[in-house]
mmCIF file of C-alpha atoms and ligand atoms in Angstrom:
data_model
loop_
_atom_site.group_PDB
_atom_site.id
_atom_site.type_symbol
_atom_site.label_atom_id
_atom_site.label_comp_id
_atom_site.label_asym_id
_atom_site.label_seq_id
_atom_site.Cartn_x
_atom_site.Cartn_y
_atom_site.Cartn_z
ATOM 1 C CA UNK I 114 -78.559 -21.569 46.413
ATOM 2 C CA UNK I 115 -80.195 -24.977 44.880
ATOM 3 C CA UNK I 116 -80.675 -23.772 40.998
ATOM 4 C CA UNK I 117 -84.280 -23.860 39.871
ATOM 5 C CA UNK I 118 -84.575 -25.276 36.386
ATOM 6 C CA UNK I 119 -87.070 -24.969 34.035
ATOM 7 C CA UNK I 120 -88.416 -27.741 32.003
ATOM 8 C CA UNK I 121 -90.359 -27.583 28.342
ATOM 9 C CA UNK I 122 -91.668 -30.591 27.826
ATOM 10 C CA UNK I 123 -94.017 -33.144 26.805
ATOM 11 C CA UNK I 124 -94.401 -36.785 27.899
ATOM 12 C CA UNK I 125 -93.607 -38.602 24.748
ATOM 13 C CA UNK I 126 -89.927 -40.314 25.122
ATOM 14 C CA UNK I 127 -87.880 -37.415 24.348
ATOM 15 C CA UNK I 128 -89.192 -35.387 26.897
ATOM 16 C CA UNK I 129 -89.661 -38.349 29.419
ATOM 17 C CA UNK I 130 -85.838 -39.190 29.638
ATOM 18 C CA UNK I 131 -84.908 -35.828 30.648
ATOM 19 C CA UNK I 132 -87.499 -35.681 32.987
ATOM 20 C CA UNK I 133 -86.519 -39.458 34.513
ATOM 21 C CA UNK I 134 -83.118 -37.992 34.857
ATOM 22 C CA UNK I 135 -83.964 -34.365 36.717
ATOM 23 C CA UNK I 136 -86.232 -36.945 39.380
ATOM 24 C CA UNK I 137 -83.668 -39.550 39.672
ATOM 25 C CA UNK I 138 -80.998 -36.622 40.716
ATOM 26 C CA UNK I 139 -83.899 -35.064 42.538
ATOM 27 C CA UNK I 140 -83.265 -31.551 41.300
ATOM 28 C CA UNK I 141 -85.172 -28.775 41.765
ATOM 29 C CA UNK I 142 -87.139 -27.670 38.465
ATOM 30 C CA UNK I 143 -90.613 -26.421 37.256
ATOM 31 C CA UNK I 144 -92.373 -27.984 34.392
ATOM 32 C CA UNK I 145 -94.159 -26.242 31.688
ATOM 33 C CA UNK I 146 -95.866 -28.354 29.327
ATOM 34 C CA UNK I 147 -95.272 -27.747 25.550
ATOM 35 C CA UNK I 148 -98.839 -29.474 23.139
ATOM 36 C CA UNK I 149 -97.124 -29.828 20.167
ATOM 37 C CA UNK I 150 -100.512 -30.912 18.932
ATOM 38 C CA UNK I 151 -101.458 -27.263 19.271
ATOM 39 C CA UNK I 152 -97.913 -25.378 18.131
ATOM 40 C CA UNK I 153 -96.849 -24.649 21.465
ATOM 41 C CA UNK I 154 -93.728 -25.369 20.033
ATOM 42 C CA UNK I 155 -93.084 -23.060 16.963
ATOM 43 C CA UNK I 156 -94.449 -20.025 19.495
ATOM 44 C CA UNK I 157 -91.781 -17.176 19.437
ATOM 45 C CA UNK I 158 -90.898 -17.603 23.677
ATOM 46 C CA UNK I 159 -90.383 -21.718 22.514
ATOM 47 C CA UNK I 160 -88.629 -20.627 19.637
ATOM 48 C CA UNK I 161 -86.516 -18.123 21.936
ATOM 49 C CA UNK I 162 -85.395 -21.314 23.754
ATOM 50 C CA UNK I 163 -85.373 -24.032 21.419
ATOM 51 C CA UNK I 164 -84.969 -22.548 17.828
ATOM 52 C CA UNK I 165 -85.435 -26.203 16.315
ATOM 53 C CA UNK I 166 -89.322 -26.177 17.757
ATOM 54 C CA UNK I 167 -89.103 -29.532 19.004
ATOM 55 C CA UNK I 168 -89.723 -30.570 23.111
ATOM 56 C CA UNK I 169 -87.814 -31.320 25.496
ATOM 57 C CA UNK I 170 -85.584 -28.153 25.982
ATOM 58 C CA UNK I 171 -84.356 -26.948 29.581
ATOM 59 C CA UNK I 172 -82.612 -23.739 31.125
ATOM 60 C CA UNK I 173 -80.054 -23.727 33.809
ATOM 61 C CA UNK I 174 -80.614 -20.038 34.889
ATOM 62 C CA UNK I 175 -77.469 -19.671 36.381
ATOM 63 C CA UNK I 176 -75.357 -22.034 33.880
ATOM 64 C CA UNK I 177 -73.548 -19.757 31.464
ATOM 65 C CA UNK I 178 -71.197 -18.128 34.052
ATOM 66 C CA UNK I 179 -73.878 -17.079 36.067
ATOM 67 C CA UNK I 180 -76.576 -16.300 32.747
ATOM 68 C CA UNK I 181 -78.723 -18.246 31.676
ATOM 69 C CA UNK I 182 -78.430 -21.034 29.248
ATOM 70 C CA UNK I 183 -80.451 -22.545 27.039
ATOM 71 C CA UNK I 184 -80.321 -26.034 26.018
ATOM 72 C CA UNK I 185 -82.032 -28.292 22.462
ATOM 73 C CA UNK I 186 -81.580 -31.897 22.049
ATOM 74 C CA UNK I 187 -82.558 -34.736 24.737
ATOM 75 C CA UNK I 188 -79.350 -36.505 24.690
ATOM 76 C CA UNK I 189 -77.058 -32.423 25.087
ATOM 77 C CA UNK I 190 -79.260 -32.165 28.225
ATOM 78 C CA UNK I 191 -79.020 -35.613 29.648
ATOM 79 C CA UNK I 192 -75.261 -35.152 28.803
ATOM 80 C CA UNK I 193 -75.032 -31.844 30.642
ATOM 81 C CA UNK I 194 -76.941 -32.412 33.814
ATOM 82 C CA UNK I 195 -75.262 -35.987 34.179
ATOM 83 C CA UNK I 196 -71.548 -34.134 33.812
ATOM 84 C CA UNK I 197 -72.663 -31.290 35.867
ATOM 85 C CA UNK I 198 -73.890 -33.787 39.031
ATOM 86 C CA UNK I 199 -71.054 -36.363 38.083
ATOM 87 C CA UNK I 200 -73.941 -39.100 38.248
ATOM 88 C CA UNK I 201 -75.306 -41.491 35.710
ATOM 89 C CA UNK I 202 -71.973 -41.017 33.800
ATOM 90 C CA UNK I 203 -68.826 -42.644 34.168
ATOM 91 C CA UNK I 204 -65.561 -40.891 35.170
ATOM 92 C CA UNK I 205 -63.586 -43.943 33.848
ATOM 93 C CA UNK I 206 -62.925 -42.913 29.774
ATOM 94 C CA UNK I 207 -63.583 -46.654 28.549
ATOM 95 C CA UNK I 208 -67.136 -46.748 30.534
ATOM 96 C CA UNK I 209 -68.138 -43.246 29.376
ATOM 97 C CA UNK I 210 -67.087 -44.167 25.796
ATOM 98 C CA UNK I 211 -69.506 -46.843 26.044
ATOM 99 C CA UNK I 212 -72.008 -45.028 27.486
ATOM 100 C CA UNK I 213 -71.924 -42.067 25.228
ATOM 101 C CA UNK I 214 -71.996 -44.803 22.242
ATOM 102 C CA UNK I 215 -75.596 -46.290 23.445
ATOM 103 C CA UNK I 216 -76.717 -42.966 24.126
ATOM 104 C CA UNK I 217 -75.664 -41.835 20.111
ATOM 105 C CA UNK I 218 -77.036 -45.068 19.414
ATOM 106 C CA UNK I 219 -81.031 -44.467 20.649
ATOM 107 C CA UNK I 220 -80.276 -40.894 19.046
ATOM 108 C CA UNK I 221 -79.271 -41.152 15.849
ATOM 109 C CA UNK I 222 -80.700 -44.481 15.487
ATOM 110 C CA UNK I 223 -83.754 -46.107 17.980
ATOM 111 C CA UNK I 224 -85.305 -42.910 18.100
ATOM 112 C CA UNK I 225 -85.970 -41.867 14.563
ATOM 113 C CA UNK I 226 -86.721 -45.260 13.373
ATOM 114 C CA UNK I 227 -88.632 -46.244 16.029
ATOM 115 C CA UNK I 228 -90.760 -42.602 15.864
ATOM 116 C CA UNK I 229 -90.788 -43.391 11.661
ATOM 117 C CA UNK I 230 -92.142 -47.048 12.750
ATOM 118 C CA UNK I 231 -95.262 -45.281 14.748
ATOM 119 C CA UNK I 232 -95.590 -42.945 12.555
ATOM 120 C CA UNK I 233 -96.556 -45.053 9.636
ATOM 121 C CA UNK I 234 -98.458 -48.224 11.866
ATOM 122 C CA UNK I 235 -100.119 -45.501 13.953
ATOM 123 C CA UNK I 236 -100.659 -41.371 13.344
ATOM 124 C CA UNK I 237 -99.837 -41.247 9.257
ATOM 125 C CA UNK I 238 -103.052 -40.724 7.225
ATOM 126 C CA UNK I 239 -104.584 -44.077 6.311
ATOM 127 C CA UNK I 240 -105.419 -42.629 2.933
ATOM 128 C CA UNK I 241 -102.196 -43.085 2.016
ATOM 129 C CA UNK I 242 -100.146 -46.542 1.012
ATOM 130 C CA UNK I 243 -98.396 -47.220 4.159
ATOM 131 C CA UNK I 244 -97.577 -50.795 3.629
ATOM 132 C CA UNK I 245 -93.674 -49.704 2.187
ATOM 133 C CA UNK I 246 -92.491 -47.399 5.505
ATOM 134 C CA UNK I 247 -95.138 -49.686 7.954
ATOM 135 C CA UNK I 248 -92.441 -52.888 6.806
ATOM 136 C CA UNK I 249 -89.424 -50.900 6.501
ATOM 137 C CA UNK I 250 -89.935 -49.508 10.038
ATOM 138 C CA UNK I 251 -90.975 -52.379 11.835
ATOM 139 C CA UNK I 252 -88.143 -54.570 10.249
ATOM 140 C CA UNK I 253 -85.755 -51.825 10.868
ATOM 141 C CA UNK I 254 -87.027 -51.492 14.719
ATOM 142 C CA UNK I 255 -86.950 -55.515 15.079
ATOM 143 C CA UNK I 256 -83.697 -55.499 14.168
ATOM 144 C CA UNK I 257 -82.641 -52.495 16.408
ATOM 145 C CA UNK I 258 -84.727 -54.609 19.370
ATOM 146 C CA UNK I 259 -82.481 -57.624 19.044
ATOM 147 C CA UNK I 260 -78.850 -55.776 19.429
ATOM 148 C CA UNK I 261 -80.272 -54.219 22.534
ATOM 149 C CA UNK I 262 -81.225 -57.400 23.846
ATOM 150 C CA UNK I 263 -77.872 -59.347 22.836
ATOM 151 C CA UNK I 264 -76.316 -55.782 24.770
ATOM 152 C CA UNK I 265 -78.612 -56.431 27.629
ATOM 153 C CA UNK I 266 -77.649 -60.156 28.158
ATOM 154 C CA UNK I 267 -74.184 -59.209 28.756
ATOM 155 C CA UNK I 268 -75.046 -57.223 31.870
ATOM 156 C CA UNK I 269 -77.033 -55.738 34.297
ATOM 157 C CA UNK I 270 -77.580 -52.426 32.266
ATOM 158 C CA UNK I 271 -77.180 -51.178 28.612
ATOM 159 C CA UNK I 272 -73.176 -49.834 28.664
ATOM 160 C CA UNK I 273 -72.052 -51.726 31.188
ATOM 161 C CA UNK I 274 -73.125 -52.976 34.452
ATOM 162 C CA UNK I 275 -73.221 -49.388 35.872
ATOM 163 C CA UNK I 276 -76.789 -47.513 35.542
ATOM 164 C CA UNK I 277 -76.279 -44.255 33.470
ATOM 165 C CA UNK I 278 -77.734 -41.827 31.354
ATOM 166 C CA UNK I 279 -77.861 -44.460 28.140
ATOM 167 C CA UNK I 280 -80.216 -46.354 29.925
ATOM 168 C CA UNK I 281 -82.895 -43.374 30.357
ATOM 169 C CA UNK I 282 -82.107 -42.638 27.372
ATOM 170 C CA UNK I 283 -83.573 -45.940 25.767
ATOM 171 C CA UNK I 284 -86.352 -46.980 28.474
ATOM 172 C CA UNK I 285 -89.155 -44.546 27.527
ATOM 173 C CA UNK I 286 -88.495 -45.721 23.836
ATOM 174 C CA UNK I 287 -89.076 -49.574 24.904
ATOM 175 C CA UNK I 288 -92.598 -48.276 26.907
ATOM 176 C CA UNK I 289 -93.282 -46.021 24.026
ATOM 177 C CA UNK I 290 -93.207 -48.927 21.562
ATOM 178 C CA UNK I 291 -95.950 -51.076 23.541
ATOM 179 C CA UNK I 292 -97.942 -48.343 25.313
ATOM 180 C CA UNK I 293 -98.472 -45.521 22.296
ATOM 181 C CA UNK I 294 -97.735 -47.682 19.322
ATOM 182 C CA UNK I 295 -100.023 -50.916 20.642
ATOM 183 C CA UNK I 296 -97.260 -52.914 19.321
ATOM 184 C CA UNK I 297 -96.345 -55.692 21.787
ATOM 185 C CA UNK I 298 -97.661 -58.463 19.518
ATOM 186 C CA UNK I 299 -96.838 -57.370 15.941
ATOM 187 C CA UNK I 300 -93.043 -56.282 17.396
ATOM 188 C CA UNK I 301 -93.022 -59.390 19.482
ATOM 189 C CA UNK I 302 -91.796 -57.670 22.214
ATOM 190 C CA UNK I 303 -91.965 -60.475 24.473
ATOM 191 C CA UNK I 304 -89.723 -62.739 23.266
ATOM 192 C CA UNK I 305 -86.961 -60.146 24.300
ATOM 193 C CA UNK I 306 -86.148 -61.561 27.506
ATOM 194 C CA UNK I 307 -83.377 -58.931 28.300
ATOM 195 C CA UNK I 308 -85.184 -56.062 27.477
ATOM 196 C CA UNK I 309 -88.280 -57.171 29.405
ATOM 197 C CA UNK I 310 -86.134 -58.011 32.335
ATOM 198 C CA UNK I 311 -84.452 -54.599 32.202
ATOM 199 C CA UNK I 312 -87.546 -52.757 31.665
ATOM 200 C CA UNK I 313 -89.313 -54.937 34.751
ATOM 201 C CA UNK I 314 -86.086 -53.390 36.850
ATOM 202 C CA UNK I 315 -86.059 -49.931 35.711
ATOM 203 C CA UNK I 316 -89.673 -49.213 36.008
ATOM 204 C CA UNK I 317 -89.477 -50.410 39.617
ATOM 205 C CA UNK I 318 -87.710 -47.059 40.520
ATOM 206 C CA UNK I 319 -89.780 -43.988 42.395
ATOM 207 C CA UNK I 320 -87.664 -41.688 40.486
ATOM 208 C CA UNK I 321 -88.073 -43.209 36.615
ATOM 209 C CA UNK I 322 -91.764 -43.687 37.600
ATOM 210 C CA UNK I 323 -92.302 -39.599 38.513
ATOM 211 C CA UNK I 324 -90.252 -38.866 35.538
ATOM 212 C CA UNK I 325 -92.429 -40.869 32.779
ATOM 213 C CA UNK I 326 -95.451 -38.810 33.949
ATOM 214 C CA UNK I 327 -94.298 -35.166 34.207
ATOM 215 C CA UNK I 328 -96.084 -32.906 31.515
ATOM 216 C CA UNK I 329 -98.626 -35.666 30.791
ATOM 217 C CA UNK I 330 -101.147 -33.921 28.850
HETATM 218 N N1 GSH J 508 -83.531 -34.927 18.486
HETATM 219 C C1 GSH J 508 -84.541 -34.244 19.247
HETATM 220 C C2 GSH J 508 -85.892 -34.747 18.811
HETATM 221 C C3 GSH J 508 -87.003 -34.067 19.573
HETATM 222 C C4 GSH J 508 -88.362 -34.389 18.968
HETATM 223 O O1 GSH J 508 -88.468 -34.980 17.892
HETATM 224 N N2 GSH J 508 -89.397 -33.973 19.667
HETATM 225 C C5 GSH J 508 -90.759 -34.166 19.162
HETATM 226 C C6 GSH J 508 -91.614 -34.844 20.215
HETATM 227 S S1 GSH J 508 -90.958 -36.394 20.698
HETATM 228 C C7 GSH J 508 -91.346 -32.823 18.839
HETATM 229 O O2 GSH J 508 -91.151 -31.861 19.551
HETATM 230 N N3 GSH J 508 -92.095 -32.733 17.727
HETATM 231 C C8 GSH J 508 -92.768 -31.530 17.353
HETATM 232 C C9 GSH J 508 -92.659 -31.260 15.887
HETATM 233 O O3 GSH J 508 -92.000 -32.029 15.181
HETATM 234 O O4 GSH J 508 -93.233 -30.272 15.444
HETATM 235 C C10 GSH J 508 -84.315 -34.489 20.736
HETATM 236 O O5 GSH J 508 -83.967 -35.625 21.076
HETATM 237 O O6 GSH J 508 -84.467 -33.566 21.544
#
């Protein structure tokens, strides 16, 4: 029997790459969509799921030898449904190495600064001084937009020139940056000719398109 997962999400990029990646292995899974702009996500059945209160967060109903299991953290889920499917992740140790390294590398790194970098140009409270984080952010996110284009123009795709998991990982990040944050011109993303040549490929694919829209609010 196909398993039926279900999704907790909201279309912001942490919640769009696991969504990309349930399309583009065309699984079978129903969507519930978490406003954190209302506290959906500190409710007690949320909390009962994802105890850190932050979207995305899936269940495989059958995964924990036959129970159910829970899963927090975009990059644990895109890890577990790519190993489980044995697609978008390398079997070959040096290419899944790499892989796992750009993956840990929009975690621990592209992510937060680039959220930090919105935060402060675009939702903080203009009451405040922003001008310290707003230039600490966008020179930290320039600089993290230039090693993924000097990665990009050595091949086809971020790790290597195999499609996988890292690259899901990082796309809604890239579209996050120009459509939420307005910040094409002041992050001159167009002078990233990898990354815009990349982004012109991915976003040409049925499944990565359905993905970046599920749980739009
Ligand atoms: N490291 C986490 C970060 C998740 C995260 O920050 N989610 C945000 C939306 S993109 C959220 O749920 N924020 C709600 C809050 O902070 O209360 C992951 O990748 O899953």
């Amino acid at each position: 029997m196909q398993t039926l997962y279900q999704l907790y999400s909201l279309a912001t990029p942490n919640g769009q790459k696991v969504s990309i990646l349930l399309e583009e292995l065309q699984l079978s899974y129903e969507a519930h969509l978490i406003d954190i702009s209302k506290g959906g996500q500190f409710t007690p059945e949320f909390i009962a799921i994802n105890p850190n209160s932050k979207i995305p967060a899936l269940i495989d109903p059958t995964g924990d030898k036959g129970k159910k299991l829970c899963i927090m953290e975009s990059g644990a889920i895109l890890v577990y449904l790519a190993e489980k499917y044995k697609k978008f992740i390398s079997p070959d140790p040096a290419t899944r190495s790499k892989e796992l390294q750009w993956l840990f590398w929009q975690m621990g790194g592209a992510g937060p600064m680039f959220g930090q970098f919105g935060h402060f140009t675009v939702y903080a409270d203009k009451k405040h001084d922003l001008s310290y984080g707003q230039l600490r952010y966008k020179t930290e996110a320039i600089r993290l937009l230039t090693v993924l284009d000097t990665q990009l123009s050595k091949h086809s795709y971020v790790a290597s020139d195999q499609l996988s998991i890292a690259d899901f990982a990082i796309l809604p990040w890239i579209t996050c940056l120009d459509g939420f944050y307005h910040a094409r011109e002041s992050l001159g993303l167009d002078q990233f000719n990898h990354i815009n040549r990349w982004c012109t490929e991915l976003l040409s694919r049925k499944g990565l398109q359905k993905g970046m829209t599920i749980c739009s609010r």
